[in-house]
Every structure is written in C-alpha cells, then in structure tokens.
Short mmCIF file of N, CA and C in Angstrom, two decimals:
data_model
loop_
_atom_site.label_atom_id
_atom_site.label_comp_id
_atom_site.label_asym_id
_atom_site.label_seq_id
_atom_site.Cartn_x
_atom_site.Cartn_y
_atom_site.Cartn_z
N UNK A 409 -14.32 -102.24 33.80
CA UNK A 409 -13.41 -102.11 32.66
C UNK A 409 -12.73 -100.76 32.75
N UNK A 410 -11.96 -100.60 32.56
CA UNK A 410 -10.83 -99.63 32.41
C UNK A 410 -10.97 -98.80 31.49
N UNK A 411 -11.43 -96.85 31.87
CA UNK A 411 -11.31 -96.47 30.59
C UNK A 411 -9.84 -96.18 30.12
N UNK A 412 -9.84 -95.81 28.82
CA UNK A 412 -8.57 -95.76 27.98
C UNK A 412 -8.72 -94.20 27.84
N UNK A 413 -7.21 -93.65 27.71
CA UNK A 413 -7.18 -91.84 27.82
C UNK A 413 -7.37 -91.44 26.53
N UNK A 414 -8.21 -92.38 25.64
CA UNK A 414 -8.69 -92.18 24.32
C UNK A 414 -10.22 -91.47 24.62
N UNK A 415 -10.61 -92.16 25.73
CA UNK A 415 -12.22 -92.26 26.25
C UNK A 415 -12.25 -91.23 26.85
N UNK A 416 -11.46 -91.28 27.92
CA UNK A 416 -11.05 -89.89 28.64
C UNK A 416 -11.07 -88.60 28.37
N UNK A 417 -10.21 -88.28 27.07
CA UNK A 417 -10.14 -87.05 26.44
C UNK A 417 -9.06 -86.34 26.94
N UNK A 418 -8.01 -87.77 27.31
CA UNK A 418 -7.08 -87.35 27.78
C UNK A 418 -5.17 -87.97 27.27
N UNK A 419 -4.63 -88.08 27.52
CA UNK A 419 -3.45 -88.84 26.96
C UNK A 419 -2.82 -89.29 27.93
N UNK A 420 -1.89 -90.62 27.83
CA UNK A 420 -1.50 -90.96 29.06
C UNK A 420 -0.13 -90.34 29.88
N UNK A 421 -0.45 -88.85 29.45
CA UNK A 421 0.48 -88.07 30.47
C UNK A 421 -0.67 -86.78 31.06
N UNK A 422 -1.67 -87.04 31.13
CA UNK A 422 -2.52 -86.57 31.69
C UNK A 422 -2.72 -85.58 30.70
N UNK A 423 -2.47 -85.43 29.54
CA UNK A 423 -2.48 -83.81 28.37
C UNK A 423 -3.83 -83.71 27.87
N UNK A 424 -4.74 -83.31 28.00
CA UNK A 424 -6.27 -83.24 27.29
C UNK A 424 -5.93 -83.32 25.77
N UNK A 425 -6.56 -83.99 25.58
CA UNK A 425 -6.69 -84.49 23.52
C UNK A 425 -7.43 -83.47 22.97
N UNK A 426 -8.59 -82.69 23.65
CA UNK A 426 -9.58 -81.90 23.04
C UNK A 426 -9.33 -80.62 23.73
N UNK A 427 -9.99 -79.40 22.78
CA UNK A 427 -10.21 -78.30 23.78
C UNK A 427 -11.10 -78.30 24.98
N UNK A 428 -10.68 -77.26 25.72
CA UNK A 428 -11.51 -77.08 26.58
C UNK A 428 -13.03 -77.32 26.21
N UNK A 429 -14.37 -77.24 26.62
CA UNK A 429 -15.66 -77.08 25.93
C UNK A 429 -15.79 -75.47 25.62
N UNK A 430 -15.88 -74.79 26.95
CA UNK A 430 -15.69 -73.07 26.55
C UNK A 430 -14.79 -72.43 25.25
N UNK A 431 -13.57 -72.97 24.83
CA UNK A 431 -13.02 -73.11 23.67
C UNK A 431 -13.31 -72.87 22.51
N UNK A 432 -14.35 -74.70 22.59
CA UNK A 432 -15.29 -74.77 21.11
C UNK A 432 -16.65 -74.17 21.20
N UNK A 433 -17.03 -73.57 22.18
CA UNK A 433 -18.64 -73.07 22.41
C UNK A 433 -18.66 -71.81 21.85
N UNK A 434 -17.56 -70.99 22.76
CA UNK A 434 -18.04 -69.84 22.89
C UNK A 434 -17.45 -68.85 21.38
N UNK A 435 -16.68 -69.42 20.92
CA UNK A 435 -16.66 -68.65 19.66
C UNK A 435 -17.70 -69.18 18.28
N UNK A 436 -18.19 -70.25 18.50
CA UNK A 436 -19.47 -70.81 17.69
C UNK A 436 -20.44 -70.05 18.16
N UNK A 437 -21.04 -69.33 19.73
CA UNK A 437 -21.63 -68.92 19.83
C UNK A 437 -22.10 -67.65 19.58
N UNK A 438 -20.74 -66.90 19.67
CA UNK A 438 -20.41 -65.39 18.74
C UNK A 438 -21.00 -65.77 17.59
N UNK A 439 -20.28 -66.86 17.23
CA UNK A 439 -20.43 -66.69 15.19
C UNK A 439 -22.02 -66.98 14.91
N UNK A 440 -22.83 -67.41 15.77
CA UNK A 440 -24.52 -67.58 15.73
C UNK A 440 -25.04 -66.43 16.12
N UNK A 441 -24.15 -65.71 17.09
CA UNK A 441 -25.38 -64.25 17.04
C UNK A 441 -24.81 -63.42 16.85
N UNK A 442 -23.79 -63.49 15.66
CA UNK A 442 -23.61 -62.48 14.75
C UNK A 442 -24.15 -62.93 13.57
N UNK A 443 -24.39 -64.28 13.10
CA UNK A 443 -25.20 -64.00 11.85
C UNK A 443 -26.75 -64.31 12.66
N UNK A 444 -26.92 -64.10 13.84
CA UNK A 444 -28.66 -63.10 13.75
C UNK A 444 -28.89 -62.08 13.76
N UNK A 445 -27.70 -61.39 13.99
CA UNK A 445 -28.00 -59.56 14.32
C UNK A 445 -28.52 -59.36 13.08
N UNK A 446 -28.28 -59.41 11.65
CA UNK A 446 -28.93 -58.81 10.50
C UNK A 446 -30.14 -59.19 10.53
N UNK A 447 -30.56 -60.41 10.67
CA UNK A 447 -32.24 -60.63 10.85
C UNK A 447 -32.53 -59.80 12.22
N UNK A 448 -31.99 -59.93 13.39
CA UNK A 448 -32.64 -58.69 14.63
C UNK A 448 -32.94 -57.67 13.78
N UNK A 449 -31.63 -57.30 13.25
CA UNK A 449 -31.46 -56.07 13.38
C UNK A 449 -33.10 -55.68 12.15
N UNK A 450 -33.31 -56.57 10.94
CA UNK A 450 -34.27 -56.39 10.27
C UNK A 450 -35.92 -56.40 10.83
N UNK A 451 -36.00 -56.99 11.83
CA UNK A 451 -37.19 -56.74 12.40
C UNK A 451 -37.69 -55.88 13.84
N UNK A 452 -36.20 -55.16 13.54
CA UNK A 452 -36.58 -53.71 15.06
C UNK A 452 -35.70 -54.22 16.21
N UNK A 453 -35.53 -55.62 16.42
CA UNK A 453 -35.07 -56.53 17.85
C UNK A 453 -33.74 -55.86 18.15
N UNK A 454 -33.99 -56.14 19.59
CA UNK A 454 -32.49 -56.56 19.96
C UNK A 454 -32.21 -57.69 20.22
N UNK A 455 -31.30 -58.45 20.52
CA UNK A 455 -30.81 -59.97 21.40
C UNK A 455 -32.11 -59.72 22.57
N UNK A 456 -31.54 -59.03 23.47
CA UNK A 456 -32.34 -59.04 24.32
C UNK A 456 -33.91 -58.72 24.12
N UNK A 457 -34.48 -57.87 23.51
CA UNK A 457 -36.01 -58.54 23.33
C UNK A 457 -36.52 -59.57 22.01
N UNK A 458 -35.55 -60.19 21.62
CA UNK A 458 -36.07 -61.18 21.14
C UNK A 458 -35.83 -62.60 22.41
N UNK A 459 -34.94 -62.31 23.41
CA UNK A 459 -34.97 -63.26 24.30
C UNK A 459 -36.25 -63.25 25.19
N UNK A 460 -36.33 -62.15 25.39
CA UNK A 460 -37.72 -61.75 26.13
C UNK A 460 -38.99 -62.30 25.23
N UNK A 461 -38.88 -61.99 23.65
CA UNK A 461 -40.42 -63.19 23.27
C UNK A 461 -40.09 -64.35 22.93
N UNK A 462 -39.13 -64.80 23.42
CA UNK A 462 -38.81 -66.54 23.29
C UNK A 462 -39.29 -66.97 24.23
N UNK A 463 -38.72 -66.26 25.56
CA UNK A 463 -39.15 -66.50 26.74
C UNK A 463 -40.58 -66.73 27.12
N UNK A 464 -41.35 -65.71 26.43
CA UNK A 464 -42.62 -65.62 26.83
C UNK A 464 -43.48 -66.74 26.17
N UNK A 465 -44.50 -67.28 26.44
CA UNK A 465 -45.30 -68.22 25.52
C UNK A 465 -46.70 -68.47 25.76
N UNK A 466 -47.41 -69.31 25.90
CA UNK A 466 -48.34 -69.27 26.19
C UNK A 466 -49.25 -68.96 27.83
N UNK A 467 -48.24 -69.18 28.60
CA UNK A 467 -48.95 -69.11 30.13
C UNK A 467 -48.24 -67.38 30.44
N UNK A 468 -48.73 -66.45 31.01
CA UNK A 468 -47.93 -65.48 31.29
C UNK A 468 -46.94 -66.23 32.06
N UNK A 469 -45.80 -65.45 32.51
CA UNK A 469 -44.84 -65.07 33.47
C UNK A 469 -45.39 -64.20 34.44
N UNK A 470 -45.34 -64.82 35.77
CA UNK A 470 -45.85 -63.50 36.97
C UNK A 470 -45.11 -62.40 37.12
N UNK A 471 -43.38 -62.15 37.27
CA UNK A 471 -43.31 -61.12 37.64
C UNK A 471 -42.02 -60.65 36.19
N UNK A 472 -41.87 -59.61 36.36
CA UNK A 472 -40.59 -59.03 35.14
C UNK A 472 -39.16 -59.51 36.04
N UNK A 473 -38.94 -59.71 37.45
CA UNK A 473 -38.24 -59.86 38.10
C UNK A 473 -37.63 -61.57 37.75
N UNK A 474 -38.64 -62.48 37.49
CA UNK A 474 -38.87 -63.72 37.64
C UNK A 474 -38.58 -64.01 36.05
N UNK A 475 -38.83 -63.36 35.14
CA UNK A 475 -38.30 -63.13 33.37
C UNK A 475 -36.85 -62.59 33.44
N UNK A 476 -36.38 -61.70 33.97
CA UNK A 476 -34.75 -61.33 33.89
C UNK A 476 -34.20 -62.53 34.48
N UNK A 477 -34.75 -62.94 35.43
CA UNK A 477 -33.98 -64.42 36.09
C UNK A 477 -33.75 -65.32 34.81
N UNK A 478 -34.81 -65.51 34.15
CA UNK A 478 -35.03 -66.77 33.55
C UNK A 478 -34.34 -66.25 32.01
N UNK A 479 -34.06 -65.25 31.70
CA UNK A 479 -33.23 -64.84 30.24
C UNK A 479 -31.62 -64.16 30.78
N UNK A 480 -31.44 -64.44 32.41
CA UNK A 480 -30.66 -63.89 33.14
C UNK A 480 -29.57 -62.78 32.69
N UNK A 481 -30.85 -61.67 32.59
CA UNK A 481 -30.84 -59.84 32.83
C UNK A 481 -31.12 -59.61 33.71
N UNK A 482 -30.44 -58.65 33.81
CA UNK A 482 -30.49 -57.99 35.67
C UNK A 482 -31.64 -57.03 35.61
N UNK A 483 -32.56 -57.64 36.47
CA UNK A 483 -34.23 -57.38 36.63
C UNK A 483 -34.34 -55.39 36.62
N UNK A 484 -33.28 -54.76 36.96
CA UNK A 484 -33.91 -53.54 37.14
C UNK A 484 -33.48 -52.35 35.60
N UNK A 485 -32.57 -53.65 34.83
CA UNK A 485 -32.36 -52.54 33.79
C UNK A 485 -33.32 -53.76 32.18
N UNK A 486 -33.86 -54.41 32.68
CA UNK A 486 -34.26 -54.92 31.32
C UNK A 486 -35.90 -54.44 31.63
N UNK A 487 -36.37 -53.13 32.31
CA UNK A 487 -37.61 -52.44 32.25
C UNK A 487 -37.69 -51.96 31.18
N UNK A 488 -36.84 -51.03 30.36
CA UNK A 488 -36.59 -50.15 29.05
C UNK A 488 -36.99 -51.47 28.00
N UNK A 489 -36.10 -52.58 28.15
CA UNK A 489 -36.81 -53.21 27.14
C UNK A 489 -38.11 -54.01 26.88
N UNK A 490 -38.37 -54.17 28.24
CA UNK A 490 -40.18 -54.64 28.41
C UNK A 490 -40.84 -53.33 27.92
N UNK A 491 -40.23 -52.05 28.04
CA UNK A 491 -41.06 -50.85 27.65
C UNK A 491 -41.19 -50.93 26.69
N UNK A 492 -40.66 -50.71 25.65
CA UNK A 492 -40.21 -51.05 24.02
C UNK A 492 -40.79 -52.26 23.20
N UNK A 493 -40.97 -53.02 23.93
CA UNK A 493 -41.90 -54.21 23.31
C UNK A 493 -43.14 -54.07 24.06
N UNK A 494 -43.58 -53.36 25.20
CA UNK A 494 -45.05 -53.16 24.78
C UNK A 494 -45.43 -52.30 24.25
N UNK A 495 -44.70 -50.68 24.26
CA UNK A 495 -45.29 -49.94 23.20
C UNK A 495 -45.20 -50.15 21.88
N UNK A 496 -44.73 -51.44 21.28
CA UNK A 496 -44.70 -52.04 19.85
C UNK A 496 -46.06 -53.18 19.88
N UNK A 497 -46.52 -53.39 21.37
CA UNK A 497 -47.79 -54.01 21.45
C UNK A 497 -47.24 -55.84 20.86
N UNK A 498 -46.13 -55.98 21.50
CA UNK A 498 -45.44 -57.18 21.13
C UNK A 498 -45.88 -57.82 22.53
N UNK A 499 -45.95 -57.36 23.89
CA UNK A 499 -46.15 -58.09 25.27
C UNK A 499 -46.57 -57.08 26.16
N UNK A 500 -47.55 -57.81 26.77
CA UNK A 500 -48.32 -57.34 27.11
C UNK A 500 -48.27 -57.32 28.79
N UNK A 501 -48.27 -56.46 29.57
CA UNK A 501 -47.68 -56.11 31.29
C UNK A 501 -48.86 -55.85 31.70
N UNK A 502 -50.31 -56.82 32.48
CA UNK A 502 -51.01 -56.01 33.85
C UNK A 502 -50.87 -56.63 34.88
N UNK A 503 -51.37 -56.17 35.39
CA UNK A 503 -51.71 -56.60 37.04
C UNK A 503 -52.13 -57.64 37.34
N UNK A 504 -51.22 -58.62 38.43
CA UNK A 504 -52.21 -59.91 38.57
C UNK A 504 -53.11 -60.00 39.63
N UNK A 505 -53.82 -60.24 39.25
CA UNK A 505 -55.48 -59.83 40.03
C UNK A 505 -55.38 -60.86 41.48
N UNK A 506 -54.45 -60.92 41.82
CA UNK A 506 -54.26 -61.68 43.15
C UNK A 506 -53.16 -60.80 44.05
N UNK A 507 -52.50 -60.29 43.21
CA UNK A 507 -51.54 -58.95 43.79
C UNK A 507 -51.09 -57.94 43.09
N UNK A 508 -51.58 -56.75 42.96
CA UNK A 508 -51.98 -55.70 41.97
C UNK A 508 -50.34 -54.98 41.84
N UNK A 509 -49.55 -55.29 42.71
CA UNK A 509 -48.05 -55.03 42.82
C UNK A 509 -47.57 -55.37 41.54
N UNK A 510 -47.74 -56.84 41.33
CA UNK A 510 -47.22 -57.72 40.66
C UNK A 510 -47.83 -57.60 39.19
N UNK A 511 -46.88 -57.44 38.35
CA UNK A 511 -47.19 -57.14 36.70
C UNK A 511 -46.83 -58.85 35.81
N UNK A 512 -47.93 -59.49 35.09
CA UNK A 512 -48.48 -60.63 34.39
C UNK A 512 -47.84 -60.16 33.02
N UNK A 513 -46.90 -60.99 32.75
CA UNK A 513 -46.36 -60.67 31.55
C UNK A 513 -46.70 -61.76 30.31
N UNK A 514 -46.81 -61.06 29.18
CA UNK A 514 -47.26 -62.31 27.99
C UNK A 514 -47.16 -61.61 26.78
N UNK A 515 -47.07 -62.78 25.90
CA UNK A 515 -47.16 -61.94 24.37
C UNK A 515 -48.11 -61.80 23.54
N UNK A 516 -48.32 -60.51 22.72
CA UNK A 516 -49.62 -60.82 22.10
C UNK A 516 -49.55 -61.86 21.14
N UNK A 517 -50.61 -61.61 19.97
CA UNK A 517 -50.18 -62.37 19.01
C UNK A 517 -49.64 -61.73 18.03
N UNK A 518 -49.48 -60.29 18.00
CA UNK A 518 -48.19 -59.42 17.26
C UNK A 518 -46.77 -59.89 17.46
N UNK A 519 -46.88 -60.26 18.80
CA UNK A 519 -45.90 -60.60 19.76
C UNK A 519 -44.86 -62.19 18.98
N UNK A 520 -46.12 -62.80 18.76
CA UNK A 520 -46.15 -64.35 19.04
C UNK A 520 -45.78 -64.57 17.47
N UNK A 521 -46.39 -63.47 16.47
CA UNK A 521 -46.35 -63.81 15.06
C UNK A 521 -44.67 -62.96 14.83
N UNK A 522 -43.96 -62.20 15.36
CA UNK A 522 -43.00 -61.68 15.48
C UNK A 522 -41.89 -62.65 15.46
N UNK A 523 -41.66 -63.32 16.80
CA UNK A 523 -41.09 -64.06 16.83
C UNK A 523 -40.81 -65.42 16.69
N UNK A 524 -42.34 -65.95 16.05
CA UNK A 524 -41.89 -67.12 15.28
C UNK A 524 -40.98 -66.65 13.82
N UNK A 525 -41.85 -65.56 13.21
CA UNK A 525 -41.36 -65.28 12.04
C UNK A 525 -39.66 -65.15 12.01
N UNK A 526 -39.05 -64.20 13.07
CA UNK A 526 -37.84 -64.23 13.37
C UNK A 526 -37.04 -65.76 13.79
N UNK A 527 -37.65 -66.02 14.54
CA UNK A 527 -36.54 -67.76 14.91
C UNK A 527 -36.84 -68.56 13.88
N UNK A 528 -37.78 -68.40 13.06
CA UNK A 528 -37.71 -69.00 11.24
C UNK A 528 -36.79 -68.76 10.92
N UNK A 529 -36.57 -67.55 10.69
CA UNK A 529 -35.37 -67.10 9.98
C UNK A 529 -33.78 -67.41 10.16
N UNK A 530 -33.64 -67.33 11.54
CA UNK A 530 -32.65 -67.85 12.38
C UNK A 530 -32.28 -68.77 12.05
N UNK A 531 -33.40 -70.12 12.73
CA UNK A 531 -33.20 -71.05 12.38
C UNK A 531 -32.68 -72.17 10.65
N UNK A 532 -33.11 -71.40 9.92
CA UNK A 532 -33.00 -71.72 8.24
C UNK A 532 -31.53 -70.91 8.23
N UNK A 533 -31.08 -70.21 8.58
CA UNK A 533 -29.27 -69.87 8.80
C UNK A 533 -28.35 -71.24 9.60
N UNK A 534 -29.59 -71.29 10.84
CA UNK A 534 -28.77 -72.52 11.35
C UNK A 534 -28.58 -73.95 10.44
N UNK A 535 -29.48 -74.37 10.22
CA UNK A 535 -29.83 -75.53 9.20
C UNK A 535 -28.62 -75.47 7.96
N UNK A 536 -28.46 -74.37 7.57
CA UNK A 536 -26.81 -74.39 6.44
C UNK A 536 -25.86 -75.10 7.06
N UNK A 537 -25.64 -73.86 8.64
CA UNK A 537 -24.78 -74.43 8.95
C UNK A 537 -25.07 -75.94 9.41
N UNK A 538 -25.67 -76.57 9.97
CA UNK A 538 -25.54 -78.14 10.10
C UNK A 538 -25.86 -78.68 9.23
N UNK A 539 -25.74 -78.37 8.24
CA UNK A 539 -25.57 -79.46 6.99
C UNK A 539 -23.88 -79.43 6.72
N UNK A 540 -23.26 -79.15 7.42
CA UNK A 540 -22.18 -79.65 7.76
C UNK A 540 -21.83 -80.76 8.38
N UNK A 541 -22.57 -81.15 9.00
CA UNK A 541 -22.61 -82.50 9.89
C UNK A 541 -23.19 -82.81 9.01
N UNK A 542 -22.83 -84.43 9.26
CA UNK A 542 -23.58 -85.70 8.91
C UNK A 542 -24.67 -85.95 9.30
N UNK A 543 -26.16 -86.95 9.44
CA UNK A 543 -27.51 -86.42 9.49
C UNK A 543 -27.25 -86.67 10.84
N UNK A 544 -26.66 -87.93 11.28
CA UNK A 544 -26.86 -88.69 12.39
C UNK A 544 -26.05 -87.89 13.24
N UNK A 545 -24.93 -87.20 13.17
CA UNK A 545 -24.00 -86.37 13.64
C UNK A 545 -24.73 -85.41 14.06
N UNK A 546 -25.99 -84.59 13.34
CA UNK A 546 -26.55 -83.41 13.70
C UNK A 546 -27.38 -83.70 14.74
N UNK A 547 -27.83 -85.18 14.74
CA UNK A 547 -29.09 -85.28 15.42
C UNK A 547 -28.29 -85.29 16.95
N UNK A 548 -27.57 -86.07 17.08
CA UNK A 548 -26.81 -85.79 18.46
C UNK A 548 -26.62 -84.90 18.97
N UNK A 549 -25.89 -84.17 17.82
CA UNK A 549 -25.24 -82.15 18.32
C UNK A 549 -26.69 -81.80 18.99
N UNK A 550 -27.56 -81.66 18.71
CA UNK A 550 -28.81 -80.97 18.76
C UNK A 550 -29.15 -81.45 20.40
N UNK A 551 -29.15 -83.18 20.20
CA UNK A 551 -29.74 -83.54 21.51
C UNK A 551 -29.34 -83.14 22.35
N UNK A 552 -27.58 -83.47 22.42
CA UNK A 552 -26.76 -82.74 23.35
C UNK A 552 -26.51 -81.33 23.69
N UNK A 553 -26.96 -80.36 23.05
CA UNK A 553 -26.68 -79.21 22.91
C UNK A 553 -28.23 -79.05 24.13
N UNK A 554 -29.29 -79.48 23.86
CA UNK A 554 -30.36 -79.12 24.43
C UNK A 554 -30.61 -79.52 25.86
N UNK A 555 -29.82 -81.16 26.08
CA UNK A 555 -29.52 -81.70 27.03
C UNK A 555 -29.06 -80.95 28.47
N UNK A 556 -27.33 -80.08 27.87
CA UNK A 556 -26.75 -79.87 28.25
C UNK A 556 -27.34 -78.22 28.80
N UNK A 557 -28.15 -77.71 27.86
CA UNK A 557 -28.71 -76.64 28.10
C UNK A 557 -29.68 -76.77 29.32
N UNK A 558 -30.25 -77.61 29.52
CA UNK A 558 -31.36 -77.59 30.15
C UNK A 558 -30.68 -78.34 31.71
N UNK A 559 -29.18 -78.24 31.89
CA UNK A 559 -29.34 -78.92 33.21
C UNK A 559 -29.59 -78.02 34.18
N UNK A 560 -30.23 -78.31 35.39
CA UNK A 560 -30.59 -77.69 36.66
C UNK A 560 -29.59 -76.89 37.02
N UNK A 561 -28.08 -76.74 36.93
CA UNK A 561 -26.88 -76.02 37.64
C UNK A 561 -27.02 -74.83 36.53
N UNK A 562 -27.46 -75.53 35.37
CA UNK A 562 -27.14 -73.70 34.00
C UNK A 562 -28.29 -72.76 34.19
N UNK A 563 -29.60 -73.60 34.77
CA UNK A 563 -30.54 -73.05 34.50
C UNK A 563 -31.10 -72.11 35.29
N UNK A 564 -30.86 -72.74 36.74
CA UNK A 564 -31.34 -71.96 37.88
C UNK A 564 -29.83 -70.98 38.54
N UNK A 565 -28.97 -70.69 38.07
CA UNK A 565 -28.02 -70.02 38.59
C UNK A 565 -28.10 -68.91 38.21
N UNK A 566 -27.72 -67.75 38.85
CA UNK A 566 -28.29 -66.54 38.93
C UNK A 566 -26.37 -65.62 38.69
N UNK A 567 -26.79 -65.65 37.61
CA UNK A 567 -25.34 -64.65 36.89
C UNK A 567 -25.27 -63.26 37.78
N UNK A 568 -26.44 -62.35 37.52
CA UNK A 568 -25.88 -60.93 37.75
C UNK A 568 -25.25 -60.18 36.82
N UNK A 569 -24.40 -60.64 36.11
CA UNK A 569 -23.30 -60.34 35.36
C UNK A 569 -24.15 -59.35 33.99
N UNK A 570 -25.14 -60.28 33.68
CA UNK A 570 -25.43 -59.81 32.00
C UNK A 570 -26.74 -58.69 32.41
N UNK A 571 -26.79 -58.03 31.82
CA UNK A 571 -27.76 -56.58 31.67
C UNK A 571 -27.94 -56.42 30.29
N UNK A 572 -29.28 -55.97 29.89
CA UNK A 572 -29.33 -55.42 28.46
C UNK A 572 -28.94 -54.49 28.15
N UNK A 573 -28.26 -53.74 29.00
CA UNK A 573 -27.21 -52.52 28.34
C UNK A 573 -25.98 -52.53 28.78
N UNK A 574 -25.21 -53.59 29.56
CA UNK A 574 -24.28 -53.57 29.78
C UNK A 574 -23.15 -55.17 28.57
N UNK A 575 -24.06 -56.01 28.44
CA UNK A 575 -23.72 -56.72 27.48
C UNK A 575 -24.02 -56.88 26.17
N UNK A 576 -23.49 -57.72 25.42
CA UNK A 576 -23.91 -57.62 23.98
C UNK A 576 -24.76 -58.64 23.65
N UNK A 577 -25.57 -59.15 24.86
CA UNK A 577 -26.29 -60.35 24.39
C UNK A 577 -26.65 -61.28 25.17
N UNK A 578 -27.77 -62.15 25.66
CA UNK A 578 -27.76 -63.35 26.07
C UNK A 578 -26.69 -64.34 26.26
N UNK A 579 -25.82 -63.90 25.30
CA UNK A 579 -24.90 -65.34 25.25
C UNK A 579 -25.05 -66.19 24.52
N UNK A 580 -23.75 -67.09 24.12
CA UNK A 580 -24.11 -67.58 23.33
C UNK A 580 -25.15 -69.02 24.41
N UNK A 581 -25.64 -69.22 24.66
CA UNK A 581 -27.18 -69.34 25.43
C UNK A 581 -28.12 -70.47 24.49
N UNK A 582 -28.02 -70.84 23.60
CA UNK A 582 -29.37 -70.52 22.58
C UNK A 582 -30.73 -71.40 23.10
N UNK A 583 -30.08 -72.56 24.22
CA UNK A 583 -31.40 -72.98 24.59
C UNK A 583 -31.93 -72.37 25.66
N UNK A 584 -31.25 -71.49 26.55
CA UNK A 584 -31.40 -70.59 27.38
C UNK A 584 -32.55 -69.49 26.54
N UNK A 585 -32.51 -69.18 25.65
CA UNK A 585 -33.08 -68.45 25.05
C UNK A 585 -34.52 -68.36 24.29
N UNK A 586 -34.71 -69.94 24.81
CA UNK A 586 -36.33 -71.04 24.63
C UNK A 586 -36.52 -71.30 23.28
N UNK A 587 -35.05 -71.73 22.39
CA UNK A 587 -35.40 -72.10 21.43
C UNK A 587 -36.57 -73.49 21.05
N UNK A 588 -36.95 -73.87 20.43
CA UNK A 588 -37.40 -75.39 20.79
C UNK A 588 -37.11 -75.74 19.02
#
C-alpha cells in the first residue's frame, strides 16, 4: 500500500509538514533543565553531578573513564566533580580488588537518598507539564521518548564535545541521564 505524504510528514512537493525533530526537542529540552536548575541549584547539584547519581545505582561502575562515557563527559575533566560528590560522601571511589589502578564507583545511601529526593522533585514539575497531554497522548510521549532514548546509535556514541565545565549540561538527554 502506498504511503500518503500525510504519513510521510511530507507534502506532495516534497515540503516537510512538521519540524525538524531537533526543532521540537531541543528547545523543550532547555525549557526542562531550566526549570531543574532551581531544584539543583536547592540541593548543592550541578546538571552534571546529579547525572553522575542517576547514573550510578546499585552495581558499582568499574572505571570513572567508563561513567563520563556513559553521562558522555569528557573523562579527564568530570574528576572535580566525582571529587565534590565524594567529599559530600554522596559516591563512593575505591579500588577494584582485581586491579588496584582501577577506581569502583557507587553511591552511598546519602548518595542514593539525594537523588531520589531530587528526581522527585523534578519529576512532579514534569507531571504539570504533561498534564497537558491527553492521558493516552502522555503515555506514548513517554514510551517514545524512552524508546528513542535508549537506541544503540544515541547510546554508545562517543560525543567528546560535552565536559562539565565546558557545557551547560548533559543535554537535553533526560533518558541519557537514567531517568526511569
């Protein structure tokens, strides 16, 4: 069957009907972590170490190298902020007893009670906003949003680009950021 340039997202002079996706993302994504900075900003965080205890969860992470990958910060400047959240005794850095090189990263439960309390908060901002959608409307956004987050090309690609002191943030990211 034939799609129609209704289906497409396109018109039949080839003109796209919709924005780009980057378009509609990336300024929704500003507008989400600017209304978290006042909650960061209320519990000490930055973007970046609250990405760092999203990240973290129950199994350590083996290396800090292998955590900047995976919140994709460039491994040699997001040390300052692993510093900063363990001397707040939020995560916790030793040695893994199979290669004493290699630093075992995890959160305490200062750590763990931190940032649930924070992505509570977050999250109950988000929830306003999707009560804008319709129920059934939200439930999709969500699926798709998580879907799309989690494919193999977003996940394992290696930016470079973002640093915790050279950007203002993860991005707008948010499943990148281990929401669940």
């Amino acid at each position: 069957m034939a799609e129609s340039a209704a289906d497409s997202g396109t018109t039949s002079k080839a003109r796209p009907t919709r924005p780009d996706l980057a378009a509609m993302i990336v300024p929704l994504g500003r507008a989400l972590m600017a209304a978290e900075q006042p909650i960061l900003d209320a519990h000490g965080l930055t973007m970046w170490a609250y990405s760092v205890l999203l990240h973290l969860d129950e199994s350590p992470i083996r290396t800090q190298a292998a955590l900047a990958e995976a919140i994709r910060a460039d491994k040699t400047r997001i040390i300052p902020v692993l510093d900063d959240l363990e001397a707040r005794e939020l995560i916790c850095r030793q040695p893994d007893p199979k290669d004493r090189r290699v630093r075992l990263l995890s959160l305490t439960a200062a750590g763990r009670r931190l940032r649930d309390a924070v992505q509570a908060a977050i999250q109950q901002g988000e929830e306003q906003l999707l009560t804008q959608l319709p129920a059934a409307d939200r439930a999709g956004f969500l699926k798709a949003l998580q879907t799309l987050s989690e494919l193999p090309e977003l996940t394992s690609r290696k930016t470079g680009r973002g640093s915790p002191q050279s950007s203002p943030g993860p991005g707008p990211d948010p499943g990148r950021r281990g929401r669940s």
